[in-house]
Amino acid sequence: MMGAREEILERITSALADEPAIPEVPRTYRRSADLSEQDIEEMLVERLEDYKAHVDVVTAAGLPGTIATLLKEASGYVVPHGLPEAWFDVDDLRVDDRRITDAPGHRLSVPELDALSSVVTSSTVSIAESATIVLDGSPDQGRRAISLVPDQHVCIVPASSIVQILPEAMSRLEITRPLTWISGPSATSDIELERVEGVHGPRRLDVVIVTDL
Amino acid sequence: MSAVFVGMPSLPAYGIGNLHATESFPDAAHHELANDQMRTNLRHATHSIRDKRLKVVGELPDWEDLRSAGSATKEAAMADLPALLEQFEANFTARGGIIHWARDAEEANRIVASLVREQDTEEVVKVKSMATEEIGLNDHLAAEGIEAFETDLAELIVQLGHDKPSHILVPAIHKNRSEVREIFLREMPDVDPELTDDPRQLAMAARAHLRRKFLSAKVAISGANFALADTGTLGVVESEGNGRMCLTLPQTLITVMGIEKLLPQADDLEVFMQLLPRSSTGERMNPYTSFWTGVTEDDGPQNVHLVMVDNGRTAALSDRYGRSALHCIRCSACMNVCPVYERTGGHAYGSTYPGPIGAILSPLMTGIKAEENNSLPYASSLCGACFDACPVKINIPEILVHLRGEDVDSRRGKPRMPSEMDLMMKGAQWAFSSGTHLNLLEKALPLGRLAAGRDKKIKRLPGRLAGGWTASRDIPAPPKKSFRDWWASEHDAGDTGTTKDGK
Ligand code: SF4
């Protein structure tokens, strides 16, 4: 008897016996930015806030202080092993026993992650038009689980990683890496369409845009 | 199909599972119409979502270009499907994923059940998936002693309420907040008895209820919105984070996907990730989207399976006038603009796929001769709103008319008592050949009135459409006004204009 794979492929070939043409895809949609860098950044901020994310815009010098403020109430936080040490170069964070690093060979278990209130990561690319931040599992962003289980996600967005529209972002993405596209905190509108922010993913998303990174 | 393909199956292989209406659309619609609560909720939902959609679609100056690109991409993918599937398989497999092929719902269910059993567990967490609803996976797993926990809030409400989804995007929209509260109080063992009907509190109750499951589950089951042939990547679009939980935490991930979800290349996402969220929830982007390519060492599930399901898709593909129904990206925009859906709700369509797309997809997948699905192509006033809303430009009205023709043809030459549908069609057949005469479909309604006696009750309908049913009770005669006439009298031009993307 023919295997399922062969049979399905044959069914498809047979279904396409009329040999439909493969059309050319018209790519007349926008593929590059038409706003200034300043406007793009403002668009990102405004639209992230629309999603009820909290946004800070700082310089690299101000970043450690901002992270310290955002983590003020954190009982414990996880960081991926590739996060720059310089981002914690401020009195409150330099030596901080609330901080736990997730590194190859020293992976936190799911219950361990569940016991932490917060996570700090960097990000790969951000799309202003849809206020979408992409994480790709690089050493400064970490495994998918670490940015998922803790309830507060502090996400650093270097200004140089911001684009205006999605097609511009594609060339910056390595699609075979595990990708998470984040547009605001988790949300549901399942009960009478009333939007509730924060269901299973982090309920609090704090974005820090760093203008000179 | 063609003599060139010697030895190939020449008859379409139709789908099974939750694709069939259990009763004809007119009958089902009849009692669903009596459900006032559902209709009120549904109207509120469809109108709110479509207003949001119009707003975010209006923001994009190149929306029509994106639609054209999306439509052509899907057409290209279907025309080149065998090559793309093989390319996808090679890439997905090269990165440690395992692919299984399933001819139909039963085979898919069997495969999933045995994969779950291999992991020595009797529980799985699930992220909302149309494909698994279509194949009736949860029931099959239950019969095998495996409990499947739906983790999408709406699916959880439906599952705990022992109910059926009524809308593909907001499946529990027919339940109001106090009904949801009652379900939670009744079905969640450790829920706070002080739970109010505030949606935030209800969502937090669901969070607490599911959290333990997420953190301990060994196996997750998902669907997929996209499969990228040139990289072997799968993607899931969601809102609540339950998808990320399922796709990230368990060691084993089993994805069930129809073979039509293929996109030729990763860059096609730049089109579809603009089209889908805006058309679906009316957001610029959905909160979370996950992509994975086979297994990533040290990150996420280490046993990654994909079950690729036919279940009638090749039958739909073999219909050259109907195959574009397979372009559907399940956004639900066509439902939200459909005047018929708004009044009857999703349950009336019987199949997993309701609304305008369901009215064409279900009969294409099961065959127009399938019991009761032949009435679905008539569940439309052919107003065209669905076509205008569809992000991949599926010409639903045209396919509806085509399927009505198929239905009429399939009845021809069969000597039997004429059914109500036959009588209607006899008068209407010629009308479908001309767009200007489409009104005639509803003009056929008065035939039903003729069948009714003076007391305005139809005592007995001939044929299979309602024959058995009217034998035991009377049904009211159809209204004097046709749907289209009624619609015209109820709506001024400005109102109907809102379905045309405001352009
Ligand atoms: S047919 Fe078009 S509008 Fe309807 S659900 Fe599918 S993609 Fe969306």
XYZ file of C-alpha atoms and ligand atoms in Angstrom:
724
model
C 0.000 0.000 0.000
C 1.150 3.508 -0.790
C 2.367 5.555 2.193
C 0.448 8.658 3.244
C 3.179 10.978 2.012
C 3.261 9.533 -1.494
C -0.491 9.342 -1.674
C -0.996 12.975 -0.629
C 1.671 14.210 -3.035
C 0.009 12.241 -5.811
C -3.405 13.582 -4.890
C -1.977 17.102 -5.155
C -0.350 16.461 -8.506
C -3.565 14.963 -9.746
C -5.581 17.918 -8.395
C -3.278 20.249 -10.309
C -3.631 18.310 -13.556
C -4.799 21.488 -15.277
C -1.336 22.877 -14.517
C -2.280 26.282 -13.151
C 0.314 28.965 -13.861
C 2.534 30.188 -11.017
C 1.869 33.910 -10.986
C 4.517 36.571 -10.441
C 3.966 38.254 -7.050
C 3.486 42.008 -7.493
C 5.673 43.621 -4.825
C 4.373 47.146 -5.205
C 3.878 47.627 -1.481
C 6.185 49.892 0.536
C 9.576 48.394 1.198
C 11.545 51.299 2.628
C 11.053 54.023 5.213
C 9.645 57.430 4.361
C 9.925 59.071 7.777
C 12.896 60.631 9.543
C 14.686 58.675 12.266
C 13.232 61.022 14.837
C 9.669 60.464 13.609
C 10.175 56.714 13.465
C 11.324 56.639 17.059
C 8.379 58.765 18.138
C 6.028 56.476 16.266
C 7.441 53.461 18.088
C 7.046 55.109 21.487
C 3.514 56.266 20.820
C 2.370 52.910 19.486
C 4.017 50.902 22.250
C 2.166 53.090 24.729
C -1.013 52.383 22.784
C -0.466 48.736 23.680
C -0.081 49.738 27.349
C 3.654 49.122 27.447
C 5.738 51.492 29.580
C 8.463 53.261 27.575
C 11.618 55.145 28.625
C 13.907 56.865 26.148
C 17.451 57.253 27.508
C 21.114 57.527 26.514
C 23.550 54.699 27.146
C 24.905 56.644 30.117
C 21.449 56.752 31.670
C 20.568 53.138 30.942
C 21.857 51.484 34.162
C 19.982 53.995 36.317
C 16.775 53.422 34.351
C 17.095 49.658 34.656
C 17.658 50.052 38.402
C 14.483 52.100 38.713
C 12.441 49.620 36.695
C 13.710 46.762 38.839
C 13.096 48.568 42.111
C 10.315 46.203 43.157
C 11.786 43.080 41.566
C 12.262 40.232 44.030
C 14.622 38.478 41.637
C 15.506 38.795 37.975
C 17.080 36.675 35.291
C 19.463 37.951 32.618
C 20.844 36.140 29.575
C 24.577 35.506 29.755
C 25.395 37.842 26.851
C 23.844 40.977 28.311
C 26.534 43.698 28.551
C 27.842 44.066 32.120
C 27.997 47.833 31.529
C 24.194 48.008 31.615
C 24.346 47.198 35.333
C 27.107 49.644 36.137
C 25.242 51.573 38.798
C 25.340 51.324 42.583
C 22.061 49.436 43.036
C 22.879 46.800 40.435
C 26.654 46.356 40.329
C 26.558 43.713 43.012
C 22.993 42.491 43.256
C 22.059 39.132 44.675
C 18.634 39.386 43.061
C 20.323 38.846 39.667
C 20.633 35.333 38.233
C 22.327 34.639 34.929
C 20.959 31.993 32.572
C 23.956 30.579 30.716
C 24.864 27.485 28.711
C 25.562 24.775 31.242
C 23.733 26.763 33.956
C 20.162 26.740 32.752
C 17.361 27.733 35.087
C 14.554 25.206 35.383
C 10.976 26.300 34.726
C 10.095 26.368 38.461
C 13.230 28.466 39.104
C 12.145 30.942 36.438
C 8.662 30.973 37.897
C 10.101 32.101 41.225
C 11.624 35.241 39.638
C 9.600 38.391 39.168
C 11.522 39.912 36.271
C 13.767 39.482 33.269
C 16.034 41.923 31.413
C 16.902 41.306 27.753
C 18.099 43.155 24.696
C 16.329 42.816 21.330
C 17.155 42.278 17.654
C 14.962 44.647 15.685
C 11.909 46.798 16.339
C 9.254 47.834 13.833
C 7.765 51.233 14.606
C 4.662 51.015 12.451
C 3.275 48.046 14.353
C 5.273 48.607 17.578
C 6.758 45.135 17.334
C 9.962 44.081 19.101
C 11.699 40.932 17.883
C 13.843 38.699 20.083
C 15.917 36.040 18.344
C 17.610 34.062 21.110
C 21.017 35.740 20.707
C 23.251 35.675 23.823
C 21.957 39.114 24.923
C 18.336 37.964 24.547
C 18.477 34.450 25.846
C 16.325 31.367 25.602
C 12.656 31.888 24.882
C 11.601 30.661 28.319
C 13.434 33.378 30.261
C 11.506 36.230 28.620
C 8.230 34.374 29.039
C 7.830 33.034 32.554
C 8.737 36.070 34.757
C 5.936 38.593 35.083
C 7.911 41.736 34.200
C 9.953 42.020 31.008
C 12.433 44.881 30.824
C 13.354 45.002 27.156
C 16.205 47.144 25.869
C 15.824 48.528 22.335
C 18.958 50.086 20.789
C 17.816 52.970 18.559
C 19.968 51.608 15.724
C 17.752 48.497 15.669
C 14.536 50.437 14.952
C 13.005 50.379 11.474
C 9.795 51.963 10.262
C 8.052 49.126 8.458
C 8.060 45.345 8.486
C 9.689 44.718 5.074
C 12.766 46.641 6.269
C 13.037 44.346 9.267
C 13.132 41.142 7.254
C 16.718 41.538 6.081
C 17.829 41.963 9.696
C 16.216 38.715 10.791
C 17.696 35.278 10.699
C 14.454 33.436 10.303
C 15.690 30.008 11.388
C 16.572 31.267 14.861
C 13.750 30.867 17.406
C 11.921 34.179 16.994
C 9.484 35.894 19.317
C 7.704 38.977 18.021
C 6.320 41.032 20.871
C 3.784 43.825 20.431
C 2.849 44.981 23.888
C 2.113 42.844 26.928
C -0.064 39.764 26.494
C -3.732 40.548 26.141
C -7.115 38.982 25.633
C -10.427 40.296 24.387
C -12.204 36.990 24.704
C -14.829 38.044 27.231
C -17.311 40.443 25.673
C -14.403 41.921 23.693
C -13.204 43.839 26.732
C -9.432 44.073 26.506
C -7.547 42.721 29.494
C -3.784 43.191 29.443
C -1.619 40.489 30.871
C -2.797 36.906 30.669
C -0.097 34.238 30.439
C 2.909 36.131 29.183
C 4.611 38.890 31.221
C 1.909 41.239 32.453
C 4.250 44.179 32.518
C 6.370 45.186 29.521
C 8.912 47.958 30.143
C 10.708 49.089 27.009
C 13.872 51.156 27.224
C 14.928 52.796 23.969
C 18.613 53.729 24.028
C 19.234 56.608 21.645
C 22.985 56.139 21.210
C 23.208 52.366 21.009
C -8.815 13.465 -13.462
C -6.584 13.222 -16.469
C -5.428 10.255 -18.464
C -1.859 11.508 -18.217
C -1.666 10.533 -14.573
C -2.111 6.822 -14.953
C -2.686 4.996 -11.722
C -3.414 8.085 -9.732
C -6.550 8.416 -7.722
C -8.979 10.003 -10.114
C -11.676 10.768 -7.586
C -11.117 13.550 -5.084
C -10.370 12.306 -1.571
C -12.855 14.131 0.609
C -12.342 15.234 4.180
C -13.963 13.850 7.305
C -14.285 15.086 10.867
C -15.919 18.315 12.009
C -16.534 19.577 8.509
C -20.113 18.440 8.249
C -23.248 20.138 9.244
C -25.459 17.862 11.280
C -28.459 19.539 9.810
C -29.022 21.754 6.820
C -28.199 25.437 7.110
C -31.826 26.593 6.855
C -32.840 24.296 9.703
C -29.879 25.147 11.891
C -30.221 28.852 11.204
C -33.858 28.603 12.121
C -33.284 27.667 15.733
C -30.052 29.641 16.112
C -32.056 32.716 15.122
C -34.158 32.198 18.202
C -31.081 32.697 20.406
C -31.342 36.414 21.189
C -28.454 36.560 23.641
C -26.111 35.071 21.101
C -27.244 37.393 18.369
C -26.796 40.484 20.523
C -23.296 39.440 21.591
C -22.345 38.499 18.084
C -23.555 41.731 16.605
C -21.589 43.707 19.152
C -18.483 41.632 18.455
C -18.584 41.685 14.689
C -19.287 45.402 14.580
C -16.553 46.337 17.056
C -13.944 44.199 15.335
C -14.809 45.466 11.910
C -14.609 49.079 13.035
C -11.169 48.434 14.481
C -10.141 46.660 11.310
C -11.205 49.555 9.120
C -9.199 51.935 11.256
C -5.916 50.013 11.130
C -6.352 49.069 7.488
C -6.954 52.719 6.664
C -3.583 53.573 8.234
C -1.694 51.696 5.548
C -1.381 53.545 2.241
C -0.450 50.300 0.473
C -3.183 48.002 1.798
C -4.428 47.113 -1.673
C -0.864 46.356 -2.826
C -0.429 44.058 0.153
C -3.690 42.269 -0.667
C -2.591 41.759 -4.259
C 0.782 40.430 -3.158
C -0.897 38.132 -0.611
C -3.344 36.799 -3.149
C -0.651 36.121 -5.772
C 1.639 34.517 -3.186
C -1.069 32.076 -2.156
C -1.966 31.327 -5.746
C 1.686 30.642 -6.500
C 2.011 28.446 -3.425
C -0.981 26.307 -4.415
C 0.195 25.957 -8.021
C 3.606 24.809 -6.839
C 2.463 22.875 -3.778
C 4.198 19.501 -4.302
C 7.619 21.118 -4.745
C 7.101 23.480 -1.813
C 5.986 20.704 0.511
C 9.056 18.672 -0.339
C 11.306 21.689 0.115
C 9.698 22.451 3.460
C 10.025 18.847 4.558
C 13.726 18.757 3.682
C 14.466 21.963 5.616
C 12.354 21.142 8.657
C 13.820 17.645 8.848
C 17.396 18.844 8.410
C 16.972 20.806 11.636
C 15.751 17.907 13.657
C 11.975 18.171 13.158
C 9.976 15.053 12.337
C 7.216 15.154 9.734
C 4.177 12.885 9.588
C 1.628 12.869 6.782
C -2.048 12.226 7.348
C -4.509 11.488 4.555
C -7.507 12.333 6.681
C -8.731 13.283 10.140
C -8.643 9.735 11.481
C -5.071 9.166 10.434
C -3.997 12.510 11.914
C -5.699 11.701 15.216
C -4.061 8.299 15.369
C -0.624 9.799 14.745
C -1.024 12.470 17.422
C -2.340 10.007 19.993
C 0.573 7.641 19.487
C 3.096 10.508 19.689
C 1.558 11.586 22.991
C 1.610 8.050 24.360
C 5.291 7.717 23.477
C 5.962 10.482 25.994
C 4.316 8.547 28.770
C 1.782 11.174 29.688
C -1.980 11.405 29.863
C -2.209 15.182 29.654
C -1.424 17.671 26.920
C -1.745 21.445 26.742
C -3.165 22.888 23.550
C -3.000 26.232 21.843
C -6.003 27.185 19.738
C -5.923 25.494 16.387
C -8.563 25.244 13.699
C -6.946 22.141 12.234
C -7.242 20.158 15.455
C -10.848 21.266 15.830
C -11.503 20.185 12.270
C -10.167 16.691 12.880
C -11.883 16.366 16.277
C -8.605 15.714 18.042
C -9.754 16.388 21.614
C -12.531 13.807 21.421
C -10.186 11.273 19.922
C -7.583 11.859 22.624
C -10.256 11.614 25.321
C -11.327 8.249 23.929
C -7.709 7.149 24.227
C -7.532 8.299 27.829
C -5.548 11.471 27.106
C -6.862 14.751 28.456
C -6.280 17.822 26.288
C -6.360 21.205 28.029
C -7.312 24.138 25.844
C -5.292 27.149 26.961
C -6.694 29.981 24.893
C -9.127 31.806 27.183
C -12.053 31.541 24.794
C -11.331 27.899 24.000
C -11.094 27.227 27.712
C -14.536 28.784 28.212
C -15.914 26.683 25.363
C -14.256 23.524 26.662
C -15.293 23.999 30.289
C -18.802 24.917 29.152
C -19.034 21.717 27.052
C -19.901 23.994 24.193
C -18.872 24.663 20.593
C -16.955 27.670 19.239
C -19.170 30.182 17.467
C -16.531 32.410 15.871
C -13.040 31.457 14.763
C -11.370 34.465 16.344
C -13.443 34.918 19.486
C -14.919 31.439 19.902
C -16.782 32.166 23.136
C -18.311 35.430 22.032
C -21.784 33.956 22.432
C -21.229 33.774 26.197
C -21.518 36.917 28.292
C -19.432 37.647 31.370
C -21.875 36.262 33.900
C -22.183 33.024 31.961
C -18.382 32.776 31.885
C -18.297 33.324 35.637
C -20.834 30.565 36.201
C -18.830 28.164 34.043
C -15.611 28.955 35.919
C -17.245 28.585 39.333
C -18.711 25.262 38.298
C -15.744 23.768 36.464
C -12.531 25.110 38.031
C -11.775 23.107 41.157
C -9.722 25.707 43.041
C -11.309 28.905 41.855
C -12.011 31.700 44.336
C -15.729 31.440 45.210
C -15.809 35.256 45.445
C -15.010 35.515 41.731
C -16.917 38.389 40.133
C -17.861 38.747 36.488
C -15.230 41.429 35.808
C -13.370 40.279 32.665
C -10.019 41.061 34.311
C -10.824 38.832 37.277
C -12.067 36.114 34.975
C -8.885 36.292 32.886
C -6.768 36.103 36.038
C -8.723 33.053 37.191
C -7.871 31.412 33.885
C -4.236 32.390 34.326
C -4.066 30.778 37.731
C -5.963 27.707 36.553
C -3.627 27.078 33.616
C -0.285 28.160 35.036
C 0.438 24.895 36.792
C -0.447 22.984 33.642
C 1.937 25.057 31.535
C 4.785 24.672 33.959
C 4.443 20.910 34.229
C 3.162 19.749 30.817
C 5.367 17.319 28.931
C 3.558 17.632 25.611
C 1.970 20.553 23.798
C -0.171 20.508 20.688
C -0.442 23.491 18.374
C -1.569 24.491 14.939
C 0.439 26.748 12.652
C -0.470 29.905 10.778
C 2.398 29.689 8.339
C 4.993 27.206 7.131
C 7.915 28.683 5.210
C 9.188 26.383 2.486
C 12.625 27.911 1.946
C 13.626 27.693 5.610
C 11.433 24.946 7.098
C 10.024 27.398 9.655
C 6.636 27.273 11.392
C 4.820 30.232 12.917
C 1.996 30.760 15.406
C 0.199 34.075 15.844
C -1.539 34.685 19.197
C -2.418 37.192 21.893
C -2.384 35.787 25.372
C 0.995 34.134 25.696
C -0.548 30.684 26.033
C 0.910 29.956 22.609
C 4.411 30.903 23.758
C 3.943 28.750 26.863
C 2.950 25.743 24.762
C 5.615 26.301 22.116
C 8.425 26.888 24.597
C 8.076 24.998 27.882
C 7.126 21.347 27.184
C 9.819 18.995 25.899
C 7.599 17.679 23.110
C 5.705 19.811 20.614
C 3.259 18.327 18.132
C 1.954 20.697 15.488
C -1.023 19.804 13.308
C -1.292 21.769 10.091
C -3.179 21.633 6.805
C -0.976 21.218 3.753
C -2.211 24.536 2.349
C -0.417 26.661 4.970
C 2.806 26.749 2.943
C 4.347 30.045 1.888
C 7.164 29.864 -0.657
C 9.674 32.000 1.196
C 10.398 33.539 4.564
C 10.207 37.040 3.105
C 6.523 36.452 2.358
C 5.989 37.136 6.056
C 6.498 40.821 5.327
C 3.171 40.666 3.509
C 1.223 38.196 5.625
C 2.248 39.598 8.993
C 0.789 42.894 7.855
C -2.379 41.377 6.393
C -3.299 38.888 9.118
C -3.299 40.845 12.404
C -4.978 43.885 10.899
C -7.692 41.779 9.268
C -8.155 39.536 12.235
C -8.216 41.385 15.538
C -8.002 44.834 14.012
C -4.661 45.453 15.708
C -1.511 46.753 14.075
C 0.111 43.557 15.284
C -0.997 40.775 17.593
C 0.820 40.704 20.960
C 2.883 37.577 20.304
C 4.113 35.649 17.290
C 6.508 32.708 17.573
C 8.587 31.131 14.825
C 10.582 27.942 15.139
C 12.588 25.847 12.729
C 12.887 22.243 13.814
C 14.751 21.864 17.088
C 16.915 24.581 18.650
C 19.476 23.061 20.949
C 19.065 24.262 24.518
C 15.962 26.333 23.713
C 12.406 25.042 23.705
C 11.042 21.584 22.866
C 13.606 18.986 21.890
C 11.094 16.621 20.253
C 9.432 18.596 17.484
C 6.782 16.929 15.329
C 4.609 18.173 12.515
C 1.536 16.358 11.221
C 0.633 17.579 7.737
C -3.000 16.912 7.011
C -4.891 16.570 3.750
C -8.446 15.737 4.928
C -10.167 17.070 1.827
C -7.748 19.847 0.955
C -6.640 18.065 -2.202
C -10.305 17.670 -3.119
C -10.731 21.438 -2.807
C -7.542 21.916 -4.797
C -8.886 19.792 -7.639
C -11.754 22.245 -8.174
C -10.163 24.862 -10.376
C -12.949 27.354 -9.705
C -12.978 26.728 -5.970
C -9.347 26.083 -5.097
C -8.640 29.657 -4.085
C -10.682 28.930 -0.937
C -7.456 27.270 0.227
C -5.767 30.690 0.251
C -7.665 31.487 3.443
C -5.476 32.630 6.341
C -8.363 32.269 8.851
C -8.511 35.925 9.793
C -12.319 35.917 10.215
C -12.789 39.286 8.502
C -15.368 37.794 6.140
C -17.455 36.622 9.099
C -17.410 40.012 10.743
C -18.884 41.724 7.692
C -21.384 39.038 6.733
C -25.051 39.966 7.259
C -26.090 36.309 7.308
C -23.438 35.265 9.841
C -24.324 38.194 12.048
C -27.847 36.875 12.389
C -27.342 33.136 12.509
C -24.017 32.884 14.352
C -21.292 30.362 13.781
C -23.109 27.331 15.131
C -25.574 27.284 12.258
C -22.841 26.360 9.804
C -22.149 23.085 11.591
C -18.554 22.824 10.397
C -15.427 24.075 12.185
C -15.295 26.730 9.492
C -18.260 29.087 9.763
C -19.296 32.202 7.897
C -18.694 32.975 4.245
C -15.425 31.047 4.050
C -17.052 28.038 5.702
C -19.891 28.163 3.216
C -17.394 27.438 0.444
C -14.574 25.610 2.205
C -16.659 22.960 3.962
C -18.487 21.719 0.846
C -15.263 21.896 -1.182
C -13.513 19.693 1.362
C -16.359 17.229 1.864
C -17.784 17.297 -1.644
C -20.998 19.097 -2.461
C -22.919 15.831 -2.235
C -22.046 15.402 1.417
C -25.104 15.228 3.577
C -26.369 18.680 4.581
C -23.299 20.615 3.419
C -24.962 21.210 0.074
C -27.164 23.848 1.656
C -24.146 25.921 2.773
C -23.491 27.660 -0.557
C -26.989 29.131 -0.225
C -26.153 30.696 3.154
C -25.382 34.028 1.568
C -27.035 36.995 -0.004
C -24.058 37.399 -2.361
C -23.660 40.985 -1.197
C -19.888 40.853 -1.751
C -18.812 42.305 1.590
C -16.684 39.218 2.307
C -14.724 39.604 -0.906
C -13.979 43.247 -0.118
C -12.803 42.387 3.376
C -10.688 39.357 2.514
C -6.974 40.140 2.881
C -6.070 37.558 0.229
C -8.921 38.529 -2.092
C -10.758 35.219 -2.177
C -13.751 35.788 -4.420
C -16.198 34.081 -2.102
C -19.397 35.166 -3.918
C -18.118 33.765 -7.194
C -17.242 30.432 -5.590
C -20.634 30.317 -3.863
C -22.336 30.675 -7.212
C -20.049 28.036 -8.698
C -20.886 25.603 -5.888
C -24.589 26.256 -6.243
C -24.178 25.213 -9.850
C -22.314 22.070 -8.765
C -25.050 21.279 -6.310
C -27.714 21.603 -8.973
C -25.662 19.456 -11.353
C -25.160 16.785 -8.718
C -28.915 16.439 -8.345
C -29.619 16.318 -12.037
C -30.451 12.953 -13.516
C -31.381 11.462 -10.192
C -35.029 10.447 -10.480
C -36.611 11.224 -7.184
C -39.114 13.500 -5.590
C -38.109 17.121 -6.137
C -36.939 18.763 -2.946
C -37.617 22.299 -1.918
C -34.097 23.147 -3.020
C -34.720 21.668 -6.461
C -37.833 23.738 -6.844
C -35.966 26.828 -5.795
C -33.120 26.044 -8.096
C -35.275 25.368 -11.093
C -36.393 28.944 -11.023
C -33.019 30.298 -10.020
C -30.636 28.378 -12.262
C -30.683 30.801 -15.125
C -30.289 33.686 -12.762
C -26.823 32.615 -11.701
C -25.616 32.876 -15.263
C -26.079 36.597 -14.978
C -24.931 38.807 -12.171
C -27.807 41.181 -12.658
C -30.318 38.495 -11.823
C -28.833 37.239 -8.595
C -31.733 38.719 -6.721
C -33.659 35.788 -7.945
C -32.179 33.517 -5.351
C -34.302 35.153 -2.722
C -37.149 35.585 -5.082
C -37.335 31.823 -4.946
C -38.408 32.115 -1.334
C -42.040 32.680 -2.259
C -42.056 29.088 -3.466
C -41.863 28.169 0.181
C -44.811 30.404 0.781
C -46.719 28.551 -1.888
C -46.015 25.322 -0.089
C -47.492 26.816 3.048
C -51.181 26.598 3.545
C -53.494 29.419 4.514
C -52.497 29.211 8.152
C -48.987 30.302 7.112
C -47.474 27.060 8.310
C -45.702 24.630 6.070
C -47.153 21.265 6.984
C -44.901 19.122 4.921
C -41.874 19.807 2.784
C -40.966 17.344 0.112
C -37.423 16.164 -0.374
C -34.429 15.832 1.899
C -34.051 19.468 2.834
C -36.545 19.404 5.649
C -38.816 16.510 4.857
C -38.100 14.328 7.853
C -38.322 17.215 10.191
C -41.618 18.681 9.054
C -43.172 15.265 9.373
C -43.237 15.810 13.105
C -43.935 19.512 13.404
C -44.932 22.581 11.507
C -42.466 25.262 10.588
C -43.438 28.852 9.957
C -43.591 29.901 6.348
C -40.628 31.919 5.066
C -41.010 35.657 5.463
C -42.761 37.598 2.739
C -39.683 39.682 2.209
C -36.531 38.120 0.863
C -33.343 38.625 2.811
C -32.041 41.031 0.221
C -35.217 43.091 0.232
C -35.220 43.135 3.979
C -31.557 44.162 4.040
C -32.201 46.954 1.584
C -35.105 48.269 3.625
C -33.169 48.085 6.890
C -29.958 49.692 5.707
C -29.269 52.925 4.008
C -26.387 53.235 1.577
C -24.111 54.795 4.189
C -24.336 51.771 6.417
C -23.533 49.158 3.830
C -20.701 51.378 2.666
C -18.775 50.667 5.849
C -18.036 47.166 4.631
C -16.116 48.467 1.680
C -13.006 49.327 3.638
C -14.175 52.883 3.808
C -12.839 53.511 0.344
S -11.752 33.894 3.507
Fe -10.461 35.705 3.579
S -11.566 37.052 5.004
Fe -12.409 35.006 5.341
S -11.211 34.143 7.009
Fe -10.227 33.502 5.104
S -8.661 35.034 4.697
Fe -10.045 35.904 6.199
